[in-house]
């Protein structure tokens, strides 16, 4: 995994840990204290449960934490008119080992207790839900598009932080549009607040606009064939209507012809990538399973056919709890299914395949065979060989 892919995946993991810790605080498993460090306000969490029961083995402690406090890591229930008598069981009465104290009382805590508390808080963040597999796949696709593009990553970050950037994203793979939309709307992944997408059909002209007044960073999205339906002066009026209100515009499509030239010309960020390949699968399995996953991937004999896979196929294969060998087995089955479907055509419609070196070699051989002169066909009649076509010299003399 390269540096950019690792950066985006770790950002998703950090967002997931923060969400779990926030849920644990709302459910009473963690205490929170606002502290100021060099002019910055930070949240400092402290465990409420008994940390003396932690063994120091992370795997065993994570299993113990999920078994005893799994309900505390989930989002709290929404307030309703229904009164429930039974709630969650209270955490252990002894919040800290002997000699410790809760945060905020002013009593001193030893260095070992500080380390144990920090270890417990980190366990709470890791014990909850990990990032969605679909978001990890989309983040790796985005990282590859940035690496293959001519624009440096620093310029893309500055453009994303603008008040109203125009973004164009294209990749010819099934599932790309919805995967990128979900990634963009992950709270905290893009700076500037939680994005709130509004479909471009609700943006009409300069005098009318229909959208929700919810909190977050509102942006206008043109996804898939909806972009191609609108063009010319109508699309330009909608772009001006959105940009005059400082709303970002994002166009995502799996077909290059679906993105109009107006968006392509005005785009501050224009990213394009190709099909999935072996390098992408290697990066994905390395991010999910580490070195063990790379070793299992080397046992896949038909890994060169990975370009038949789609984003939805990768999401189906990389399910939480599956081992690396099980993931490779599912990927191999999906690749073979897609290869056969691409060869025979899906629902009677021919599928445009990605040209490979082997296909180019076969085409060259076919052209070479067509240029070669065909030998005269002969047939044996009565034990002698006769030709279907008389020689030119015989026909002239005749």
XYZ file of C-alpha atoms in Angstrom, residues 11-244:
234
model
C -8.533 8.676 7.932
C -11.567 6.411 7.630
C -10.359 4.330 10.578
C -9.864 7.461 12.683
C -13.377 8.661 11.847
C -14.814 5.275 12.864
C -12.916 5.270 16.182
C -14.095 8.790 16.991
C -17.683 7.787 16.320
C -17.389 4.759 18.612
C -15.836 6.838 21.405
C -18.573 9.428 21.015
C -21.213 6.697 21.351
C -19.440 5.284 24.396
C -19.499 8.719 26.029
C -23.190 9.225 25.302
C -23.959 5.779 26.744
C -21.947 6.395 29.924
C -18.939 4.168 29.253
C -16.465 7.052 28.935
C -16.088 10.391 30.656
C -15.069 13.449 28.667
C -13.127 16.523 29.634
C -12.331 19.543 27.470
C -8.685 20.596 27.795
C -6.689 23.332 26.098
C -3.329 22.464 24.576
C -1.390 25.339 22.963
C -4.542 27.222 22.105
C -6.428 24.179 20.793
C -9.453 22.695 22.539
C -9.236 18.923 22.751
C -11.530 16.206 24.089
C -9.916 13.927 26.644
C -11.738 10.676 27.308
C -11.406 8.635 30.487
C -12.854 5.134 31.098
C -15.633 4.607 33.627
C -15.279 0.806 33.750
C -12.748 -1.124 35.804
C -9.462 -1.109 33.881
C -7.785 -3.539 36.282
C -9.409 -6.401 34.401
C -7.450 -5.637 31.250
C -4.673 -8.151 30.653
C -2.532 -6.163 28.206
C -3.162 -8.580 25.324
C -5.031 -6.479 22.790
C -6.924 -9.325 21.141
C -8.110 -10.760 24.447
C -9.008 -7.334 25.796
C -10.961 -6.444 22.657
C -12.946 -9.682 22.932
C -13.622 -9.015 26.632
C -14.708 -5.431 25.907
C -17.065 -6.440 23.105
C -18.547 -9.209 25.234
C -19.253 -7.037 28.269
C -19.825 -3.549 26.805
C -20.828 -4.151 23.196
C -24.116 -2.320 23.675
C -22.316 0.792 24.925
C -20.454 1.113 21.600
C -23.600 1.409 19.504
C -25.399 4.695 18.802
C -27.754 5.647 21.639
C -31.475 5.148 21.036
C -33.429 8.089 19.760
C -35.688 9.810 22.277
C -39.296 8.699 22.048
C -42.483 8.725 24.048
C -42.026 5.094 25.034
C -40.600 4.664 28.520
C -38.403 1.610 28.942
C -37.955 0.367 32.467
C -34.922 -1.794 31.820
C -31.773 -0.132 30.560
C -28.206 -1.164 30.036
C -26.460 -2.792 32.982
C -24.309 -0.317 34.867
C -20.570 -0.387 34.346
C -18.359 -1.779 37.052
C -18.522 0.256 40.244
C -14.749 0.545 40.516
C -13.913 2.937 37.663
C -10.158 2.804 38.243
C -7.678 0.616 40.073
C -6.875 1.321 43.693
C -5.047 4.618 44.015
C -6.639 6.106 40.904
C -9.388 8.649 40.560
C -11.772 9.972 37.989
C -10.841 12.819 35.728
C -11.752 16.241 36.930
C -11.464 15.665 40.726
C -8.045 17.273 40.965
C -6.323 14.268 42.546
C -3.077 13.046 41.130
C -2.957 9.862 39.086
C 0.178 7.792 38.682
C 1.904 7.356 35.335
C 0.924 3.694 35.143
C -2.741 4.607 35.636
C -2.437 7.197 32.871
C -1.067 4.565 30.532
C -3.805 2.104 31.497
C -6.502 4.715 30.915
C -5.090 5.637 27.501
C -4.921 1.955 26.598
C -8.551 1.449 27.659
C -9.762 4.435 25.630
C -7.924 3.160 22.549
C -9.523 -0.261 23.033
C -12.973 1.329 23.118
C -12.304 2.991 19.772
C -11.079 -0.238 18.179
C -13.813 -2.446 19.635
C -16.608 -0.755 17.710
C -17.597 -0.908 14.087
C -14.733 -0.614 11.595
C -15.043 1.518 8.460
C -17.403 0.190 5.823
C -15.776 -1.995 3.191
C -17.458 0.027 0.454
C -15.849 3.218 1.769
C -12.405 1.587 1.898
C -12.783 0.397 -1.701
C -13.889 3.873 -2.814
C -10.988 5.487 -0.945
C -8.470 3.220 -2.695
C -10.062 3.956 -6.079
C -9.850 7.677 -5.301
C -6.206 7.340 -4.268
C -5.353 5.578 -7.518
C -7.148 8.266 -9.547
C -5.154 10.988 -7.772
C -1.869 9.164 -8.342
C -2.542 8.600 -12.038
C -3.653 12.192 -12.603
C -1.372 15.104 -13.488
C -2.566 17.303 -10.603
C -0.572 17.002 -7.338
C -2.354 15.981 -4.177
C -1.663 19.314 -2.430
C -3.515 21.216 -5.160
C -6.463 18.827 -4.917
C -6.661 19.390 -1.161
C -6.659 23.166 -1.640
C -9.383 22.905 -4.263
C -11.506 20.667 -2.015
C -11.261 23.283 0.750
C -12.662 25.997 -1.524
C -16.127 27.337 -0.861
C -17.629 26.150 -4.163
C -15.373 23.838 -6.182
C -16.461 21.973 -9.314
C -15.448 18.301 -9.228
C -15.584 15.715 -12.008
C -15.014 12.005 -11.261
C -15.026 9.237 -13.858
C -14.196 5.524 -13.796
C -15.553 2.842 -16.174
C -16.478 0.321 -13.479
C -19.861 -0.749 -12.175
C -20.716 0.631 -8.748
C -18.365 3.613 -8.985
C -21.065 6.278 -8.840
C -22.774 5.151 -5.648
C -19.509 4.210 -3.928
C -18.009 7.669 -4.472
C -21.212 9.378 -3.365
C -21.188 7.423 -0.082
C -17.511 8.234 0.455
C -18.033 11.954 -0.102
C -20.884 12.041 2.415
C -18.890 10.356 5.210
C -18.782 12.983 7.994
C -15.229 14.154 8.504
C -13.672 12.643 5.386
C -13.774 15.947 3.502
C -13.044 19.094 5.533
C -15.801 21.631 5.887
C -18.635 19.817 7.636
C -20.790 16.846 6.792
C -21.763 17.036 3.084
C -25.442 17.082 2.176
C -26.045 16.233 -1.471
C -28.890 17.687 -3.540
C -29.694 16.189 -6.928
C -29.179 18.480 -9.892
C -32.798 18.034 -10.996
C -33.871 20.305 -8.123
C -31.754 23.192 -9.371
C -33.699 25.029 -12.070
C -32.647 28.549 -12.979
C -31.580 31.785 -11.329
C -35.005 32.435 -9.830
C -35.889 29.001 -8.381
C -34.121 26.529 -6.142
C -35.450 23.549 -4.222
C -33.316 22.053 -1.467
C -33.311 20.971 2.132
C -32.236 23.359 4.858
C -30.472 20.680 6.887
C -27.181 21.260 8.647
C -23.937 20.483 6.894
C -22.188 21.472 3.715
C -24.694 21.431 0.858
C -23.434 20.427 -2.573
C -25.098 19.778 -5.935
C -24.583 16.311 -7.397
C -24.935 15.118 -10.966
C -24.677 11.333 -10.957
C -24.750 8.929 -13.887
C -27.095 9.425 -16.795
C -28.769 12.356 -15.051
C -25.836 14.479 -16.170
C -26.284 13.537 -19.803
C -29.991 14.375 -19.761
C -29.194 18.010 -19.031
C -27.038 19.947 -21.422
C -26.449 23.219 -23.145
C -28.032 26.348 -21.738
C -30.110 24.435 -19.167
C -27.030 22.881 -17.583
C -25.171 26.166 -17.601
C -28.066 27.906 -15.822
C -28.085 25.211 -13.141
C -24.338 25.491 -12.631
C -24.557 29.259 -12.277
C -27.504 28.899 -9.913
C -25.526 26.579 -7.649
C -22.219 28.437 -7.788
C -23.793 31.819 -7.045
